[in-house]
Amino acid sequence: MTAQLQSYQQEFIEFAIEEGVLKFGEFTLKSGRVSPYFFNAGLFKSGRALARLGRFYAQAIAHSGLEADVLFGPAYKGIPLAATTAVALADHHDRDLPFAFNRKEAKAHGEGGNIVGAALAGRVLIIDDVITAGTAIREVMELIDAADAQAAGVVIALDRQECGQAEEGAQRRSAIQEVEARYAMPVVSIVTLDQVLTYLETHAGNDLKPHAEAIRAYRDRYGVRL
Ligand code: OMP
């Protein structure tokens, strides 16, 4: 099966490889699984790279048709992601959305509370890097509930399309599908693992092509059954 790849998605994959964010090799994940690839969003680490990254998130939002009243970046990695997405939506899509993020430690003095920036009100769009087990999202949902706001959805850079550990060998619902079902909201990604595979198999140079086989084997073992 070959996944469809929009031109902005191909550009995003090439950009992530160029920036050293998407790497191929052998990586042990939080789950203990040994993965033939890893996506480290913390390596988008220059002004130009962050600006470009924001444009990809904004394109994914525009493409999805998701509506929102405020963007939210979960601490820590989501903070620059939500900031650059807010800038790109304003500059390139004429959508000037308020944005907010949380502190990990609640402040007892000064303005107090643990939300910085706009108030969490109305439909909150969460901007994050990768969802693997969905742990980080559960914490964000508690913050949104506590503010009496609603989650409009989550936008991430890469959907690894992996099943949760309890699902191995069983029905194989992905952590993302679990998040979507549990919170009744969509999770949108700039790219999916299937699209990375399509890229490697049909667009990449000979230096990268050989990684497709290991990724396909990993996908067969831990991937969601579509
Ligand atoms: P959950 O909070 O369990 O959904 O896991 C998301 C986290 O997995 C990310 O914030 C990273 O710390 C880590 N991660 C990546 O960033 N990129 C990957 O390709 C894989 C992982 C991972 O360890 O699963």
PDB file of C-alpha atoms and ligand atoms in Angstrom:
ATOM      1  CA  MET A   1       0.000   0.000   0.000  1.00  0.00           C
ATOM      2  CA  THR A   2       1.316   3.439  -0.907  1.00  0.00           C
ATOM      3  CA  ALA A   3       0.166   6.468   1.060  1.00  0.00           C
ATOM      4  CA  GLN A   4      -0.688   9.682  -0.802  1.00  0.00           C
ATOM      5  CA  LEU A   5       1.858  12.424  -0.311  1.00  0.00           C
ATOM      6  CA  GLN A   6       0.967  16.106  -0.818  1.00  0.00           C
ATOM      7  CA  SER A   7       3.870  18.277  -2.006  1.00  0.00           C
ATOM      8  CA  TYR A   8       4.039  20.166   1.327  1.00  0.00           C
ATOM      9  CA  GLN A   9       4.287  16.817   3.104  1.00  0.00           C
ATOM     10  CA  GLN A  10       7.202  15.707   0.933  1.00  0.00           C
ATOM     11  CA  GLU A  11       8.885  19.069   1.601  1.00  0.00           C
ATOM     12  CA  PHE A  12       8.315  18.571   5.328  1.00  0.00           C
ATOM     13  CA  ILE A  13       9.930  15.115   5.323  1.00  0.00           C
ATOM     14  CA  GLU A  14      12.946  16.457   3.399  1.00  0.00           C
ATOM     15  CA  PHE A  15      13.169  19.414   5.782  1.00  0.00           C
ATOM     16  CA  ALA A  16      13.048  17.136   8.857  1.00  0.00           C
ATOM     17  CA  ILE A  17      15.812  14.936   7.402  1.00  0.00           C
ATOM     18  CA  GLU A  18      17.972  17.982   6.500  1.00  0.00           C
ATOM     19  CA  GLU A  19      17.621  19.396  10.024  1.00  0.00           C
ATOM     20  CA  GLY A  20      18.582  16.061  11.619  1.00  0.00           C
ATOM     21  CA  VAL A  21      15.121  15.847  13.223  1.00  0.00           C
ATOM     22  CA  LEU A  22      14.103  12.657  11.403  1.00  0.00           C
ATOM     23  CA  LYS A  23      16.855  10.093  11.801  1.00  0.00           C
ATOM     24  CA  PHE A  24      17.248   6.491  10.741  1.00  0.00           C
ATOM     25  CA  GLY A  25      19.193   3.891  12.724  1.00  0.00           C
ATOM     26  CA  GLU A  26      18.365   2.164  16.016  1.00  0.00           C
ATOM     27  CA  PHE A  27      16.581   4.044  18.797  1.00  0.00           C
ATOM     28  CA  THR A  28      15.067   2.833  22.055  1.00  0.00           C
ATOM     29  CA  LEU A  29      11.731   4.570  22.681  1.00  0.00           C
ATOM     30  CA  LYS A  30      10.025   5.535  25.938  1.00  0.00           C
ATOM     31  CA  SER A  31       7.945   2.356  25.444  1.00  0.00           C
ATOM     32  CA  GLY A  32      11.103   0.192  25.281  1.00  0.00           C
ATOM     33  CA  ARG A  33      10.499  -0.646  21.619  1.00  0.00           C
ATOM     34  CA  VAL A  34      13.603  -0.456  19.435  1.00  0.00           C
ATOM     35  CA  SER A  35      12.674   1.729  16.485  1.00  0.00           C
ATOM     36  CA  PRO A  36      14.541   2.071  13.151  1.00  0.00           C
ATOM     37  CA  TYR A  37      13.704   5.801  13.091  1.00  0.00           C
ATOM     38  CA  PHE A  38      13.260   8.681  15.517  1.00  0.00           C
ATOM     39  CA  PHE A  39      11.730  12.132  15.242  1.00  0.00           C
ATOM     40  CA  ASN A  40      13.287  14.721  17.561  1.00  0.00           C
ATOM     41  CA  ALA A  41      11.380  17.997  17.175  1.00  0.00           C
ATOM     42  CA  GLY A  42      13.785  19.669  19.623  1.00  0.00           C
ATOM     43  CA  LEU A  43      16.315  19.789  16.776  1.00  0.00           C
ATOM     44  CA  PHE A  44      14.379  22.432  14.832  1.00  0.00           C
ATOM     45  CA  LYS A  45      16.715  24.854  16.504  1.00  0.00           C
ATOM     46  CA  SER A  46      17.320  27.969  14.423  1.00  0.00           C
ATOM     47  CA  GLY A  47      15.146  30.969  13.644  1.00  0.00           C
ATOM     48  CA  ARG A  48      14.698  29.973  10.017  1.00  0.00           C
ATOM     49  CA  ALA A  49      13.944  26.332  10.859  1.00  0.00           C
ATOM     50  CA  LEU A  50      11.345  27.293  13.484  1.00  0.00           C
ATOM     51  CA  ALA A  51       9.677  29.764  11.123  1.00  0.00           C
ATOM     52  CA  ARG A  52       9.498  27.123   8.410  1.00  0.00           C
ATOM     53  CA  LEU A  53       8.202  24.534  10.869  1.00  0.00           C
ATOM     54  CA  GLY A  54       5.387  26.892  11.888  1.00  0.00           C
ATOM     55  CA  ARG A  55       4.321  27.182   8.252  1.00  0.00           C
ATOM     56  CA  PHE A  56       4.003  23.387   7.997  1.00  0.00           C
ATOM     57  CA  TYR A  57       1.841  23.217  11.141  1.00  0.00           C
ATOM     58  CA  ALA A  58      -0.284  26.080   9.800  1.00  0.00           C
ATOM     59  CA  GLN A  59      -0.682  24.278   6.461  1.00  0.00           C
ATOM     60  CA  ALA A  60      -1.753  21.077   8.219  1.00  0.00           C
ATOM     61  CA  ILE A  61      -4.365  23.074  10.182  1.00  0.00           C
ATOM     62  CA  ALA A  62      -5.635  24.828   7.057  1.00  0.00           C
ATOM     63  CA  HIS A  63      -5.735  21.524   5.167  1.00  0.00           C
ATOM     64  CA  SER A  64      -7.689  19.818   7.978  1.00  0.00           C
ATOM     65  CA  GLY A  65     -10.347  22.520   8.160  1.00  0.00           C
ATOM     66  CA  LEU A  66     -10.095  22.497  11.982  1.00  0.00           C
ATOM     67  CA  GLU A  67     -11.648  25.524  13.694  1.00  0.00           C
ATOM     68  CA  ALA A  68     -10.301  26.844  16.983  1.00  0.00           C
ATOM     69  CA  ASP A  69     -10.442  29.848  19.307  1.00  0.00           C
ATOM     70  CA  VAL A  70      -7.029  29.476  20.948  1.00  0.00           C
ATOM     71  CA  LEU A  71      -3.800  27.528  20.372  1.00  0.00           C
ATOM     72  CA  PHE A  72      -2.205  25.704  23.267  1.00  0.00           C
ATOM     73  CA  GLY A  73       1.427  24.490  23.540  1.00  0.00           C
ATOM     74  CA  PRO A  74       2.013  21.932  26.331  1.00  0.00           C
ATOM     75  CA  ALA A  75       5.255  22.518  28.295  1.00  0.00           C
ATOM     76  CA  TYR A  76       8.000  22.202  27.324  1.00  0.00           C
ATOM     77  CA  LYS A  77       8.296  21.040  23.746  1.00  0.00           C
ATOM     78  CA  GLY A  78       4.888  22.313  22.675  1.00  0.00           C
ATOM     79  CA  ILE A  79       5.624  25.923  23.655  1.00  0.00           C
ATOM     80  CA  PRO A  80       7.802  26.992  20.694  1.00  0.00           C
ATOM     81  CA  LEU A  81       5.654  24.847  18.402  1.00  0.00           C
ATOM     82  CA  ALA A  82       2.442  26.664  19.353  1.00  0.00           C
ATOM     83  CA  ALA A  83       4.234  30.041  19.170  1.00  0.00           C
ATOM     84  CA  THR A  84       5.592  29.489  15.674  1.00  0.00           C
ATOM     85  CA  THR A  85       2.244  28.048  14.502  1.00  0.00           C
ATOM     86  CA  ALA A  86       0.430  31.147  15.803  1.00  0.00           C
ATOM     87  CA  VAL A  87       2.862  33.393  13.896  1.00  0.00           C
ATOM     88  CA  ALA A  88       2.476  31.374  10.677  1.00  0.00           C
ATOM     89  CA  LEU A  89      -1.343  31.346  10.883  1.00  0.00           C
ATOM     90  CA  ALA A  90      -1.335  35.133  11.259  1.00  0.00           C
ATOM     91  CA  ASP A  91       1.298  35.803   8.582  1.00  0.00           C
ATOM     92  CA  HIS A  92       0.273  33.263   5.948  1.00  0.00           C
ATOM     93  CA  HIS A  93      -3.387  32.383   6.566  1.00  0.00           C
ATOM     94  CA  ASP A  94      -4.802  35.644   7.907  1.00  0.00           C
ATOM     95  CA  ARG A  95      -5.893  33.893  11.142  1.00  0.00           C
ATOM     96  CA  ASP A  96      -4.800  35.790  14.240  1.00  0.00           C
ATOM     97  CA  LEU A  97      -5.464  33.289  17.018  1.00  0.00           C
ATOM     98  CA  PRO A  98      -4.589  33.860  20.683  1.00  0.00           C
ATOM     99  CA  PHE A  99      -2.083  31.410  22.128  1.00  0.00           C
ATOM    100  CA  ALA A 100      -1.267  29.983  25.550  1.00  0.00           C
ATOM    101  CA  PHE A 101       1.044  27.527  27.249  1.00  0.00           C
ATOM    102  CA  ASN A 102       1.421  26.022  30.700  1.00  0.00           C
ATOM    103  CA  ARG A 103       4.156  26.111  33.321  1.00  0.00           C
ATOM    104  CA  LYS A 104       5.130  22.763  34.738  1.00  0.00           C
ATOM    105  CA  GLU A 105       5.259  24.292  38.246  1.00  0.00           C
ATOM    106  CA  ALA A 106       2.253  26.300  39.415  1.00  0.00           C
ATOM    107  CA  LYS A 107       3.242  29.771  40.648  1.00  0.00           C
ATOM    108  CA  ALA A 108       2.013  30.832  44.087  1.00  0.00           C
ATOM    109  CA  HIS A 109       2.990  34.510  43.752  1.00  0.00           C
ATOM    110  CA  GLY A 110       2.635  37.223  41.100  1.00  0.00           C
ATOM    111  CA  GLU A 111      -0.142  36.481  38.646  1.00  0.00           C
ATOM    112  CA  GLY A 112      -0.447  32.914  39.992  1.00  0.00           C
ATOM    113  CA  GLY A 113      -1.805  29.913  38.100  1.00  0.00           C
ATOM    114  CA  ASN A 114      -0.016  27.789  35.573  1.00  0.00           C
ATOM    115  CA  ILE A 115      -1.398  29.070  32.268  1.00  0.00           C
ATOM    116  CA  VAL A 116       0.596  31.783  30.504  1.00  0.00           C
ATOM    117  CA  GLY A 117      -0.701  33.908  27.622  1.00  0.00           C
ATOM    118  CA  ALA A 118      -4.312  33.830  26.482  1.00  0.00           C
ATOM    119  CA  ALA A 119      -7.055  32.377  28.679  1.00  0.00           C
ATOM    120  CA  LEU A 120      -8.099  28.829  27.820  1.00  0.00           C
ATOM    121  CA  ALA A 121     -11.625  29.534  26.604  1.00  0.00           C
ATOM    122  CA  GLY A 122     -13.761  28.106  23.824  1.00  0.00           C
ATOM    123  CA  ARG A 123     -12.211  25.572  21.410  1.00  0.00           C
ATOM    124  CA  VAL A 124      -8.592  24.858  22.275  1.00  0.00           C
ATOM    125  CA  LEU A 125      -6.268  23.459  19.594  1.00  0.00           C
ATOM    126  CA  ILE A 126      -3.323  21.585  21.106  1.00  0.00           C
ATOM    127  CA  ILE A 127      -0.005  21.792  19.248  1.00  0.00           C
ATOM    128  CA  ASP A 128       2.502  19.044  20.043  1.00  0.00           C
ATOM    129  CA  ASP A 129       5.363  17.070  18.484  1.00  0.00           C
ATOM    130  CA  VAL A 130       4.707  13.325  18.578  1.00  0.00           C
ATOM    131  CA  ILE A 131       2.108  11.192  20.328  1.00  0.00           C
ATOM    132  CA  THR A 132       3.378   7.751  21.247  1.00  0.00           C
ATOM    133  CA  ALA A 133       1.420   6.510  24.269  1.00  0.00           C
ATOM    134  CA  GLY A 134      -0.739   9.608  24.695  1.00  0.00           C
ATOM    135  CA  THR A 135       0.469  10.350  28.245  1.00  0.00           C
ATOM    136  CA  ALA A 136       1.218  14.017  27.604  1.00  0.00           C
ATOM    137  CA  ILE A 137      -2.191  14.612  26.001  1.00  0.00           C
ATOM    138  CA  ARG A 138      -4.040  13.214  29.027  1.00  0.00           C
ATOM    139  CA  GLU A 139      -2.366  15.853  31.213  1.00  0.00           C
ATOM    140  CA  VAL A 140      -3.314  18.632  28.788  1.00  0.00           C
ATOM    141  CA  MET A 141      -6.934  17.481  28.772  1.00  0.00           C
ATOM    142  CA  GLU A 142      -7.048  17.925  32.543  1.00  0.00           C
ATOM    143  CA  LEU A 143      -5.911  21.559  32.151  1.00  0.00           C
ATOM    144  CA  ILE A 144      -8.531  22.222  29.475  1.00  0.00           C
ATOM    145  CA  ASP A 145     -11.267  20.631  31.594  1.00  0.00           C
ATOM    146  CA  ALA A 146     -10.189  22.631  34.651  1.00  0.00           C
ATOM    147  CA  ALA A 147     -10.567  25.841  32.596  1.00  0.00           C
ATOM    148  CA  ASP A 148     -14.067  24.783  31.428  1.00  0.00           C
ATOM    149  CA  ALA A 149     -12.874  24.968  27.827  1.00  0.00           C
ATOM    150  CA  GLN A 150     -13.244  22.348  25.066  1.00  0.00           C
ATOM    151  CA  ALA A 151     -10.528  20.622  23.081  1.00  0.00           C
ATOM    152  CA  ALA A 152     -10.887  21.288  19.353  1.00  0.00           C
ATOM    153  CA  GLY A 153      -8.205  18.740  18.419  1.00  0.00           C
ATOM    154  CA  VAL A 154      -4.487  18.054  18.431  1.00  0.00           C
ATOM    155  CA  VAL A 155      -1.967  18.859  15.721  1.00  0.00           C
ATOM    156  CA  ILE A 156       1.287  16.924  15.729  1.00  0.00           C
ATOM    157  CA  ALA A 157       4.230  16.722  13.361  1.00  0.00           C
ATOM    158  CA  LEU A 158       4.411  12.946  12.942  1.00  0.00           C
ATOM    159  CA  ASP A 159       1.885  10.180  13.504  1.00  0.00           C
ATOM    160  CA  ARG A 160       3.961   7.058  14.239  1.00  0.00           C
ATOM    161  CA  GLN A 161       0.825   4.908  13.670  1.00  0.00           C
ATOM    162  CA  GLU A 162       1.768   2.538  16.479  1.00  0.00           C
ATOM    163  CA  CYS A 163      -0.540   0.490  18.628  1.00  0.00           C
ATOM    164  CA  GLY A 164      -0.574   0.907  22.393  1.00  0.00           C
ATOM    165  CA  GLN A 165       1.310  -1.826  24.266  1.00  0.00           C
ATOM    166  CA  ALA A 166      -1.861  -3.439  25.568  1.00  0.00           C
ATOM    167  CA  GLU A 167      -3.036  -3.767  21.967  1.00  0.00           C
ATOM    168  CA  GLU A 168      -0.044  -5.694  20.579  1.00  0.00           C
ATOM    169  CA  GLY A 169      -1.337  -8.753  18.748  1.00  0.00           C
ATOM    170  CA  ALA A 170      -4.948  -7.774  19.461  1.00  0.00           C
ATOM    171  CA  GLN A 171      -7.083  -5.240  17.683  1.00  0.00           C
ATOM    172  CA  ARG A 172      -4.174  -2.838  17.280  1.00  0.00           C
ATOM    173  CA  ARG A 173      -5.826   0.511  17.773  1.00  0.00           C
ATOM    174  CA  SER A 174      -3.243   3.277  17.737  1.00  0.00           C
ATOM    175  CA  ALA A 175      -2.591   5.535  20.703  1.00  0.00           C
ATOM    176  CA  ILE A 176      -3.896   8.310  18.473  1.00  0.00           C
ATOM    177  CA  GLN A 177      -7.122   6.475  17.710  1.00  0.00           C
ATOM    178  CA  GLU A 178      -7.527   5.945  21.468  1.00  0.00           C
ATOM    179  CA  VAL A 179      -7.054   9.685  22.081  1.00  0.00           C
ATOM    180  CA  GLU A 180      -9.562  10.520  19.316  1.00  0.00           C
ATOM    181  CA  ALA A 181     -12.151   8.106  20.689  1.00  0.00           C
ATOM    182  CA  ARG A 182     -11.693   8.955  24.351  1.00  0.00           C
ATOM    183  CA  TYR A 183     -11.841  12.737  23.920  1.00  0.00           C
ATOM    184  CA  ALA A 184     -14.040  12.866  20.799  1.00  0.00           C
ATOM    185  CA  MET A 185     -11.626  15.126  18.930  1.00  0.00           C
ATOM    186  CA  PRO A 186      -9.496  14.762  15.811  1.00  0.00           C
ATOM    187  CA  VAL A 187      -5.719  14.340  15.825  1.00  0.00           C
ATOM    188  CA  VAL A 188      -4.147  15.839  12.713  1.00  0.00           C
ATOM    189  CA  SER A 189      -0.534  15.245  11.737  1.00  0.00           C
ATOM    190  CA  ILE A 190       1.688  16.988   9.212  1.00  0.00           C
ATOM    191  CA  VAL A 191       2.803  13.515   8.080  1.00  0.00           C
ATOM    192  CA  THR A 192       2.215   9.871   9.004  1.00  0.00           C
ATOM    193  CA  LEU A 193       4.690   6.996   9.096  1.00  0.00           C
ATOM    194  CA  ASP A 194       3.053   5.571   5.956  1.00  0.00           C
ATOM    195  CA  GLN A 195       3.853   8.809   4.160  1.00  0.00           C
ATOM    196  CA  VAL A 196       7.469   8.641   5.356  1.00  0.00           C
ATOM    197  CA  LEU A 197       7.576   5.101   3.922  1.00  0.00           C
ATOM    198  CA  THR A 198       6.132   6.254   0.607  1.00  0.00           C
ATOM    199  CA  TYR A 199       8.749   8.974   0.530  1.00  0.00           C
ATOM    200  CA  LEU A 200      11.599   6.533   1.208  1.00  0.00           C
ATOM    201  CA  GLU A 201      10.381   3.984  -1.324  1.00  0.00           C
ATOM    202  CA  THR A 202       9.466   6.290  -4.185  1.00  0.00           C
ATOM    203  CA  HIS A 203      11.155   9.675  -3.793  1.00  0.00           C
ATOM    204  CA  ALA A 204      14.314   9.296  -1.693  1.00  0.00           C
ATOM    205  CA  GLY A 205      17.843   8.863  -3.000  1.00  0.00           C
ATOM    206  CA  ASN A 206      19.690   5.565  -2.819  1.00  0.00           C
ATOM    207  CA  ASP A 207      21.360   6.571   0.455  1.00  0.00           C
ATOM    208  CA  LEU A 208      17.969   6.596   2.255  1.00  0.00           C
ATOM    209  CA  LYS A 209      15.981   3.942   0.365  1.00  0.00           C
ATOM    210  CA  PRO A 210      17.446   0.966   2.280  1.00  0.00           C
ATOM    211  CA  HIS A 211      15.867   2.234   5.548  1.00  0.00           C
ATOM    212  CA  ALA A 212      12.407   1.508   4.159  1.00  0.00           C
ATOM    213  CA  GLU A 213      12.779  -2.219   4.702  1.00  0.00           C
ATOM    214  CA  ALA A 214      13.538  -1.944   8.443  1.00  0.00           C
ATOM    215  CA  ILE A 215      10.684   0.529   8.887  1.00  0.00           C
ATOM    216  CA  ARG A 216       8.273  -1.763   7.082  1.00  0.00           C
ATOM    217  CA  ALA A 217       9.305  -4.648   9.369  1.00  0.00           C
ATOM    218  CA  TYR A 218       8.831  -2.443  12.447  1.00  0.00           C
ATOM    219  CA  ARG A 219       5.443  -1.326  11.105  1.00  0.00           C
ATOM    220  CA  ASP A 220       4.400  -4.969  10.635  1.00  0.00           C
ATOM    221  CA  ARG A 221       5.320  -5.697  14.243  1.00  0.00           C
ATOM    222  CA  TYR A 222       3.988  -2.641  16.081  1.00  0.00           C
ATOM    223  CA  GLY A 223       1.916  -0.732  13.546  1.00  0.00           C
ATOM    224  CA  VAL A 224      -1.804  -0.160  13.563  1.00  0.00           C
ATOM    225  CA  ARG A 225      -3.834  -2.447  11.328  1.00  0.00           C
ATOM    226  CA  LEU A 226      -5.791  -0.203   9.038  1.00  0.00           C
TER     227      LEU A 226
HETATM  228  P1  OMP B   1       3.670  10.155  24.881  1.00  0.00           P
HETATM  229  O1  OMP B   1       3.642  11.343  25.798  1.00  0.00           O
HETATM  230  O2  OMP B   1       3.743   8.863  25.622  1.00  0.00           O
HETATM  231  O3  OMP B   1       2.579  10.164  23.853  1.00  0.00           O
HETATM  232  O4  OMP B   1       5.054  10.169  24.074  1.00  0.00           O
HETATM  233  C1  OMP B   1       5.481  11.252  23.281  1.00  0.00           C
HETATM  234  C2  OMP B   1       6.969  11.393  23.492  1.00  0.00           C
HETATM  235  O5  OMP B   1       7.705  10.295  22.892  1.00  0.00           O
HETATM  236  C3  OMP B   1       7.612  12.573  22.846  1.00  0.00           C
HETATM  237  O6  OMP B   1       7.343  13.779  23.487  1.00  0.00           O
HETATM  238  C4  OMP B   1       9.109  12.141  22.922  1.00  0.00           C
HETATM  239  O7  OMP B   1       9.662  12.304  24.189  1.00  0.00           O
HETATM  240  C5  OMP B   1       9.065  10.689  22.579  1.00  0.00           C
HETATM  241  N1  OMP B   1       9.360  10.340  21.157  1.00  0.00           N
HETATM  242  C6  OMP B   1       9.693  11.290  20.188  1.00  0.00           C
HETATM  243  O8  OMP B   1       9.838  12.485  20.438  1.00  0.00           O
HETATM  244  N2  OMP B   1       9.885  10.910  18.893  1.00  0.00           N
HETATM  245  C7  OMP B   1       9.770   9.621  18.464  1.00  0.00           C
HETATM  246  O9  OMP B   1       9.952   9.334  17.259  1.00  0.00           O
HETATM  247  C8  OMP B   1       9.432   8.642  19.446  1.00  0.00           C
HETATM  248  C9  OMP B   1       9.267   9.006  20.794  1.00  0.00           C
HETATM  249  C10 OMP B   1       9.047   7.933  21.780  1.00  0.00           C
HETATM  250  O10 OMP B   1       9.884   7.791  22.699  1.00  0.00           O
HETATM  251  O11 OMP B   1       8.107   7.160  21.589  1.00  0.00           O
END
